[in-house]
């Protein structure tokens, strides 16, 4: 389970695909909130494994760290619906069918309904966003996601004043998801559910991802659409979404239900979190690297998101 100790990942376990080797160093200007680079900044060096490139209108790089290889990002995964080993999602995700797909929009909004994937995606031009991603287990990756801001999607459904949170749910399809078939004990209470406060959901960094490395999301990474919330622990970035519900009260999320002493609703990356129940969050191992790195408050996005939590005790609201 997520609470077990992070396994040591030797660089040799990760097939180096050299996808980004020739890539230039892209630096965000010092202190820049979000470095929105114009298309072309990568000069076609966004190499991926194969296949057609998704059309992106803009590229944004939020870190000077080198992206993790495509191979590591797509073979070392957490997606309990396919099993609890890191290799399970790539193996057992193969038979999952992410199309056709639809997303139910429910709750406190003017335009609830069941929308097809095409309808959900069509109005939104795609961007590439290179984000750091930090798992609570102690490993981290840097991923060039393809997607669009969640805020743009949510606005279309016209949330009412009562909508204080969004509750987001993953598909329940045990016939295609081996991890959901496991019983006695069941791996997790299904369906996987996550949530964000409305201002977090509307924050410009919060992404609906439909691809990575220029291609559609592989099943193991949450096809056909998932969230990416880069300042929070990875488990907030829920995969294969089938429902978004606008609600007034804080939703009960899967990991809070599972082990509330470890996982809080907010789960902002916080290196100061060390206690007898919560393991040391001060360092992390980037997949493919040997030396440990220091974990940064809010995963390095503090200048953009710390103000959302200005009056909150982050030890209490972890
Ligand atoms: N979403 C669903 N539905 N099920 C999961 O088990 N795991 C989470 C998150 N989203 C998970 C999920 C965790 S713990 C992490 S670290 C990230 O997905 C991993 O994303 P990645 O495999 O694309 O790196």
GROMACS .gro file of C-alpha atoms and ligand atoms in nm:
model
  342
    1UNK     CA    1   0.000   0.000   0.000
    2UNK     CA    2   0.096   0.358  -0.031
    3UNK     CA    3   0.204   0.375   0.331
    4UNK     CA    4   0.481   0.118   0.290
    5UNK     CA    5   0.841   0.234   0.264
    6UNK     CA    6   0.952   0.368  -0.070
    7UNK     CA    7   1.156   0.105  -0.246
    8UNK     CA    8   1.501   0.200  -0.356
    9UNK     CA    9   1.497   0.264  -0.723
   10UNK     CA   10   1.828   0.196  -0.883
   11UNK     CA   11   1.902   0.391  -1.200
   12UNK     CA   12   1.967   0.058  -1.372
   13UNK     CA   13   1.602  -0.041  -1.320
   14UNK     CA   14   1.496   0.234  -1.553
   15UNK     CA   15   1.558   0.189  -1.920
   16UNK     CA   16   1.720   0.511  -2.033
   17UNK     CA   17   1.537   0.616  -2.345
   18UNK     CA   18   1.733   0.939  -2.374
   19UNK     CA   19   1.412   1.102  -2.476
   20UNK     CA   20   1.512   1.442  -2.361
   21UNK     CA   21   1.885   1.409  -2.386
   22UNK     CA   22   1.935   1.661  -2.660
   23UNK     CA   23   1.687   1.897  -2.514
   24UNK     CA   24   1.807   2.239  -2.416
   25UNK     CA   25   1.793   2.350  -2.057
   26UNK     CA   26   1.475   2.546  -2.004
   27UNK     CA   27   1.491   2.766  -1.707
   28UNK     CA   28   1.207   2.954  -1.558
   29UNK     CA   29   1.327   3.304  -1.497
   30UNK     CA   30   1.412   3.351  -1.133
   31UNK     CA   31   1.099   3.393  -0.930
   32UNK     CA   32   0.875   3.369  -1.232
   33UNK     CA   33   0.529   3.256  -1.129
   34UNK     CA   34   0.465   3.040  -1.430
   35UNK     CA   35   0.694   3.043  -1.727
   36UNK     CA   36   0.461   3.030  -2.021
   37UNK     CA   37   0.682   2.971  -2.319
   38UNK     CA   38   0.555   3.021  -2.668
   39UNK     CA   39   0.514   2.727  -2.899
   40UNK     CA   40   0.840   2.641  -3.062
   41UNK     CA   41   1.048   2.691  -2.752
   42UNK     CA   42   1.125   2.322  -2.755
   43UNK     CA   43   1.216   2.334  -3.123
   44UNK     CA   44   1.066   1.996  -3.188
   45UNK     CA   45   1.282   1.828  -2.930
   46UNK     CA   46   0.986   1.698  -2.734
   47UNK     CA   47   1.069   1.344  -2.826
   48UNK     CA   48   0.834   1.066  -2.733
   49UNK     CA   49   0.820   0.695  -2.781
   50UNK     CA   50   0.619   0.673  -3.099
   51UNK     CA   51   0.296   0.781  -3.261
   52UNK     CA   52   0.136   1.107  -3.361
   53UNK     CA   53   0.193   1.416  -3.158
   54UNK     CA   54  -0.102   1.585  -2.996
   55UNK     CA   55  -0.145   1.940  -3.123
   56UNK     CA   56  -0.038   2.182  -2.850
   57UNK     CA   57  -0.078   2.557  -2.877
   58UNK     CA   58   0.148   2.652  -2.589
   59UNK     CA   59   0.425   2.510  -2.379
   60UNK     CA   60   0.488   2.589  -2.017
   61UNK     CA   61   0.792   2.476  -1.823
   62UNK     CA   62   0.779   2.513  -1.446
   63UNK     CA   63   1.111   2.353  -1.361
   64UNK     CA   64   1.464   2.345  -1.489
   65UNK     CA   65   1.486   1.979  -1.381
   66UNK     CA   66   1.526   1.732  -1.660
   67UNK     CA   67   1.210   1.535  -1.748
   68UNK     CA   68   1.203   1.174  -1.633
   69UNK     CA   69   1.227   0.922  -1.916
   70UNK     CA   70   0.909   0.813  -2.091
   71UNK     CA   71   0.990   0.458  -1.996
   72UNK     CA   72   1.010   0.534  -1.624
   73UNK     CA   73   0.695   0.750  -1.626
   74UNK     CA   74   0.495   0.474  -1.796
   75UNK     CA   75   0.627   0.162  -1.620
   76UNK     CA   76   0.663   0.274  -1.256
   77UNK     CA   77   0.307   0.367  -1.159
   78UNK     CA   78   0.052   0.382  -0.884
   79UNK     CA   79  -0.291   0.287  -1.015
   80UNK     CA   80  -0.443   0.051  -0.761
   81UNK     CA   81  -0.731  -0.035  -0.992
   82UNK     CA   82  -0.473  -0.246  -1.177
   83UNK     CA   83  -0.287  -0.377  -0.870
   84UNK     CA   84  -0.057  -0.248  -0.598
   85UNK     CA   85   0.284  -0.323  -0.752
   86UNK     CA   86   0.451  -0.047  -0.946
   87UNK     CA   87   0.468  -0.269  -1.254
   88UNK     CA   88   0.101  -0.382  -1.238
   89UNK     CA   89  -0.060  -0.083  -1.412
   90UNK     CA   90   0.155  -0.115  -1.727
   91UNK     CA   91   0.092  -0.490  -1.739
   92UNK     CA   92  -0.275  -0.517  -1.641
   93UNK     CA   93  -0.376  -0.182  -1.790
   94UNK     CA   94  -0.328  -0.317  -2.141
   95UNK     CA   95  -0.678  -0.464  -2.165
   96UNK     CA   96  -0.851  -0.150  -2.036
   97UNK     CA   97  -1.063   0.033  -2.295
   98UNK     CA   98  -1.060   0.410  -2.241
   99UNK     CA   99  -1.290   0.478  -2.538
  100UNK     CA  100  -1.580   0.533  -2.568
  101UNK     CA  101  -1.590   0.740  -2.251
  102UNK     CA  102  -1.819   0.986  -2.080
  103UNK     CA  103  -1.800   1.206  -1.773
  104UNK     CA  104  -2.097   1.280  -1.546
  105UNK     CA  105  -2.118   1.637  -1.416
  106UNK     CA  106  -2.330   1.658  -1.103
  107UNK     CA  107  -2.419   1.870  -0.804
  108UNK     CA  108  -2.430   2.245  -0.754
  109UNK     CA  109  -2.403   2.375  -1.108
  110UNK     CA  110  -2.635   2.508  -1.379
  111UNK     CA  111  -2.538   2.253  -1.643
  112UNK     CA  112  -2.521   1.903  -1.498
  113UNK     CA  113  -2.535   1.610  -1.738
  114UNK     CA  114  -2.345   1.323  -1.890
  115UNK     CA  115  -2.095   1.450  -2.145
  116UNK     CA  116  -1.907   1.243  -2.398
  117UNK     CA  117  -1.528   1.258  -2.393
  118UNK     CA  118  -1.534   1.443  -2.723
  119UNK     CA  119  -1.769   1.702  -2.581
  120UNK     CA  120  -1.553   1.741  -2.269
  121UNK     CA  121  -1.231   1.787  -2.466
  122UNK     CA  122  -1.337   1.967  -2.782
  123UNK     CA  123  -1.350   2.332  -2.671
  124UNK     CA  124  -1.009   2.317  -2.503
  125UNK     CA  125  -0.684   2.386  -2.686
  126UNK     CA  126  -0.410   2.163  -2.552
  127UNK     CA  127  -0.099   2.285  -2.376
  128UNK     CA  128   0.215   2.107  -2.279
  129UNK     CA  129   0.314   2.157  -1.915
  130UNK     CA  130   0.633   2.028  -1.765
  131UNK     CA  131   0.559   1.971  -1.397
  132UNK     CA  132   0.733   1.812  -1.103
  133UNK     CA  133   0.525   1.536  -0.945
  134UNK     CA  134   0.597   1.407  -0.592
  135UNK     CA  135   0.454   1.086  -0.452
  136UNK     CA  136   0.396   1.059  -0.078
  137UNK     CA  137   0.604   0.741  -0.086
  138UNK     CA  138   0.918   0.944  -0.149
  139UNK     CA  139   0.980   0.921  -0.522
  140UNK     CA  140   0.932   1.195  -0.775
  141UNK     CA  141   0.923   1.249  -1.149
  142UNK     CA  142   0.918   1.538  -1.395
  143UNK     CA  143   0.659   1.495  -1.668
  144UNK     CA  144   0.569   1.686  -1.983
  145UNK     CA  145   0.191   1.654  -1.954
  146UNK     CA  146  -0.052   1.754  -2.228
  147UNK     CA  147  -0.382   1.899  -2.118
  148UNK     CA  148  -0.571   2.214  -2.025
  149UNK     CA  149  -0.663   2.397  -1.705
  150UNK     CA  150  -0.937   2.230  -1.498
  151UNK     CA  151  -1.079   2.579  -1.438
  152UNK     CA  152  -1.169   2.610  -1.807
  153UNK     CA  153  -1.366   2.288  -1.792
  154UNK     CA  154  -1.543   2.363  -1.463
  155UNK     CA  155  -1.654   2.711  -1.574
  156UNK     CA  156  -1.852   2.557  -1.859
  157UNK     CA  157  -2.089   2.390  -1.613
  158UNK     CA  158  -2.153   2.714  -1.422
  159UNK     CA  159  -2.100   2.613  -1.060
  160UNK     CA  160  -2.337   2.786  -0.819
  161UNK     CA  161  -2.244   2.973  -0.503
  162UNK     CA  162  -2.299   2.653  -0.304
  163UNK     CA  163  -2.013   2.477  -0.483
  164UNK     CA  164  -1.729   2.491  -0.231
  165UNK     CA  165  -1.550   2.171  -0.337
  166UNK     CA  166  -1.530   1.934  -0.630
  167UNK     CA  167  -1.546   1.561  -0.576
  168UNK     CA  168  -1.384   1.361  -0.854
  169UNK     CA  169  -1.436   0.988  -0.913
  170UNK     CA  170  -1.251   0.720  -1.110
  171UNK     CA  171  -1.424   0.456  -1.316
  172UNK     CA  172  -1.542   0.133  -1.150
  173UNK     CA  173  -1.494  -0.146  -1.403
  174UNK     CA  174  -1.375  -0.463  -1.229
  175UNK     CA  175  -1.403  -0.669  -1.547
  176UNK     CA  176  -1.115  -0.465  -1.694
  177UNK     CA  177  -0.937  -0.365  -1.374
  178UNK     CA  178  -0.765  -0.650  -1.196
  179UNK     CA  179  -0.703  -0.455  -0.876
  180UNK     CA  180  -1.076  -0.389  -0.834
  181UNK     CA  181  -1.142  -0.762  -0.849
  182UNK     CA  182  -0.915  -0.838  -0.556
  183UNK     CA  183  -1.116  -0.923  -0.245
  184UNK     CA  184  -1.065  -1.026   0.119
  185UNK     CA  185  -0.919  -0.780   0.168
  186UNK     CA  186  -1.013  -0.545  -0.108
  187UNK     CA  187  -0.720  -0.323  -0.211
  188UNK     CA  188  -0.907   0.004  -0.156
  189UNK     CA  189  -1.267   0.117  -0.109
  190UNK     CA  190  -1.379   0.167  -0.471
  191UNK     CA  191  -1.438   0.376  -0.665
  192UNK     CA  192  -1.125   0.587  -0.608
  193UNK     CA  193  -1.239   0.933  -0.508
  194UNK     CA  194  -1.051   1.258  -0.469
  195UNK     CA  195  -1.144   1.616  -0.403
  196UNK     CA  196  -1.025   1.972  -0.419
  197UNK     CA  197  -1.144   2.293  -0.262
  198UNK     CA  198  -1.294   2.515  -0.530
  199UNK     CA  199  -1.004   2.764  -0.528
  200UNK     CA  200  -0.757   2.475  -0.568
  201UNK     CA  201  -0.959   2.332  -0.854
  202UNK     CA  202  -0.972   2.673  -1.023
  203UNK     CA  203  -0.601   2.744  -0.974
  204UNK     CA  204  -0.423   2.790  -1.309
  205UNK     CA  205  -0.170   2.516  -1.228
  206UNK     CA  206  -0.440   2.248  -1.187
  207UNK     CA  207  -0.450   2.051  -1.507
  208UNK     CA  208  -0.680   1.806  -1.681
  209UNK     CA  209  -0.422   1.587  -1.852
  210UNK     CA  210  -0.507   1.387  -2.162
  211UNK     CA  211  -0.153   1.308  -2.269
  212UNK     CA  212   0.213   1.296  -2.182
  213UNK     CA  213   0.526   1.327  -2.388
  214UNK     CA  214   0.314   1.457  -2.675
  215UNK     CA  215   0.092   1.148  -2.696
  216UNK     CA  216  -0.241   1.038  -2.556
  217UNK     CA  217  -0.220   0.910  -2.199
  218UNK     CA  218  -0.125   0.544  -2.173
  219UNK     CA  219  -0.383   0.347  -1.973
  220UNK     CA  220  -0.145   0.311  -1.679
  221UNK     CA  221  -0.118   0.689  -1.647
  222UNK     CA  222  -0.494   0.747  -1.632
  223UNK     CA  223  -0.640   0.740  -1.984
  224UNK     CA  224  -0.840   0.906  -2.116
  225UNK     CA  225  -0.829   1.195  -1.869
  226UNK     CA  226  -0.691   1.261  -1.521
  227UNK     CA  227  -0.602   1.547  -1.293
  228UNK     CA  228  -0.252   1.675  -1.226
  229UNK     CA  229  -0.216   1.894  -0.917
  230UNK     CA  230   0.158   1.953  -0.897
  231UNK     CA  231   0.188   2.107  -0.550
  232UNK     CA  232   0.012   1.814  -0.383
  233UNK     CA  233   0.117   1.455  -0.321
  234UNK     CA  234   0.061   1.239  -0.626
  235UNK     CA  235  -0.246   1.059  -0.494
  236UNK     CA  236  -0.452   1.377  -0.537
  237UNK     CA  237  -0.392   1.349  -0.914
  238UNK     CA  238  -0.682   1.113  -0.979
  239UNK     CA  239  -0.684   0.902  -1.295
  240UNK     CA  240  -0.948   0.787  -1.548
  241UNK     CA  241  -1.217   1.030  -1.431
  242UNK     CA  242  -1.585   0.948  -1.485
  243UNK     CA  243  -1.752   1.193  -1.249
  244UNK     CA  244  -1.709   1.549  -1.126
  245UNK     CA  245  -1.951   1.664  -0.861
  246UNK     CA  246  -1.980   2.019  -0.724
  247UNK     CA  247  -2.049   1.996  -0.352
  248UNK     CA  248  -2.087   2.219  -0.051
  249UNK     CA  249  -1.898   2.010   0.204
  250UNK     CA  250  -1.552   1.856   0.197
  251UNK     CA  251  -1.571   1.517   0.023
  252UNK     CA  252  -1.451   1.200   0.192
  253UNK     CA  253  -1.162   1.092  -0.028
  254UNK     CA  254  -1.031   0.738  -0.072
  255UNK     CA  255  -0.700   0.776   0.110
  256UNK     CA  256  -0.850   0.975   0.396
  257UNK     CA  257  -1.103   0.696   0.436
  258UNK     CA  258  -0.824   0.438   0.419
  259UNK     CA  259  -0.575   0.592   0.665
  260UNK     CA  260  -0.664   0.940   0.792
  261UNK     CA  261  -0.354   0.960   1.012
  262UNK     CA  262  -0.134   0.944   0.702
  263UNK     CA  263  -0.336   1.117   0.436
  264UNK     CA  264  -0.509   1.447   0.478
  265UNK     CA  265  -0.762   1.605   0.249
  266UNK     CA  266  -0.518   1.880   0.151
  267UNK     CA  267  -0.200   1.675   0.113
  268UNK     CA  268   0.011   1.966   0.007
  269UNK     CA  269   0.372   1.858  -0.033
  270UNK     CA  270   0.527   1.954   0.300
  271UNK     CA  271   0.888   1.864   0.390
  272UNK     CA  272   0.822   1.967   0.751
  273UNK     CA  273   0.577   1.679   0.799
  274UNK     CA  274   0.760   1.431   1.017
  275UNK     CA  275   0.599   1.251   1.305
  276UNK     CA  276   0.561   0.904   1.445
  277UNK     CA  277   0.278   0.831   1.207
  278UNK     CA  278   0.382   1.038   0.910
  279UNK     CA  279   0.714   0.939   0.765
  280UNK     CA  280   0.984   1.191   0.686
  281UNK     CA  281   0.882   1.399   0.385
  282UNK     CA  282   1.202   1.605   0.373
  283UNK     CA  283   1.376   1.423   0.089
  284UNK     CA  284   1.281   1.239  -0.227
  285UNK     CA  285   1.435   1.022  -0.492
  286UNK     CA  286   1.384   1.131  -0.849
  287UNK     CA  287   1.330   0.822  -1.066
  288UNK     CA  288   1.649   0.759  -1.257
  289UNK     CA  289   1.872   0.947  -1.014
  290UNK     CA  290   2.102   0.812  -0.748
  291UNK     CA  291   2.126   1.095  -0.496
  292UNK     CA  292   1.834   1.206  -0.286
  293UNK     CA  293   1.691   1.551  -0.344
  294UNK     CA  294   1.544   1.793  -0.094
  295UNK     CA  295   1.168   1.812  -0.111
  296UNK     CA  296   1.046   2.169  -0.146
  297UNK     CA  297   0.741   2.317   0.028
  298UNK     CA  298   0.441   2.282  -0.203
  299UNK     CA  299   0.674   2.082  -0.428
  300UNK     CA  300   0.845   2.404  -0.538
  301UNK     CA  301   0.521   2.585  -0.631
  302UNK     CA  302   0.492   2.784  -0.306
  303UNK     CA  303   0.518   3.123  -0.476
  304UNK     CA  304   0.205   3.038  -0.672
  305UNK     CA  305  -0.007   2.847  -0.422
  306UNK     CA  306   0.100   2.924  -0.062
  307UNK     CA  307  -0.146   3.214  -0.049
  308UNK     CA  308  -0.436   2.966  -0.084
  309UNK     CA  309  -0.351   2.843   0.265
  310UNK     CA  310  -0.244   3.171   0.424
  311UNK     CA  311  -0.447   3.137   0.742
  312UNK     CA  312  -0.431   2.763   0.785
  313UNK     CA  313  -0.220   2.555   1.021
  314UNK     CA  314  -0.057   2.320   0.772
  315UNK     CA  315   0.026   2.068   1.043
  316UNK     CA  316  -0.341   2.036   1.124
  317UNK     CA  317  -0.465   2.059   0.766
  318UNK     CA  318  -0.214   1.819   0.611
  319LIG     N1  319  -0.582   0.747  -0.941
  319LIG     C1  320  -0.651   0.633  -0.930
  319LIG     N2  321  -0.773   0.625  -0.983
  319LIG     N3  322  -0.601   0.524  -0.865
  319LIG     C2  323  -0.477   0.528  -0.806
  319LIG     O1  324  -0.435   0.427  -0.747
  319LIG     N4  325  -0.277   0.662  -0.758
  319LIG     C3  326  -0.233   0.797  -0.727
  319LIG     C4  327  -0.255   0.891  -0.845
  319LIG     N5  328  -0.386   0.873  -0.904
  319LIG     C5  329  -0.401   0.648  -0.817
  319LIG     C6  330  -0.456   0.757  -0.888
  319LIG     C7  331  -0.094   0.801  -0.684
  319LIG     S1  332  -0.060   0.738  -0.531
  319LIG     C8  333   0.004   0.857  -0.759
  319LIG     S2  334   0.161   0.878  -0.698
  319LIG     C9  335  -0.021   0.899  -0.898
  319LIG     O2  336  -0.153   0.867  -0.942
  319LIG    C10  337   0.076   0.831  -0.991
  319LIG     O3  338   0.061   0.881  -1.120
  319LIG     P1  339   0.153   0.821  -1.236
  319LIG     O4  340   0.142   0.673  -1.229
  319LIG     O5  341   0.099   0.877  -1.365
  319LIG     O6  342   0.293   0.868  -1.209
   0.00000   0.00000   0.00000
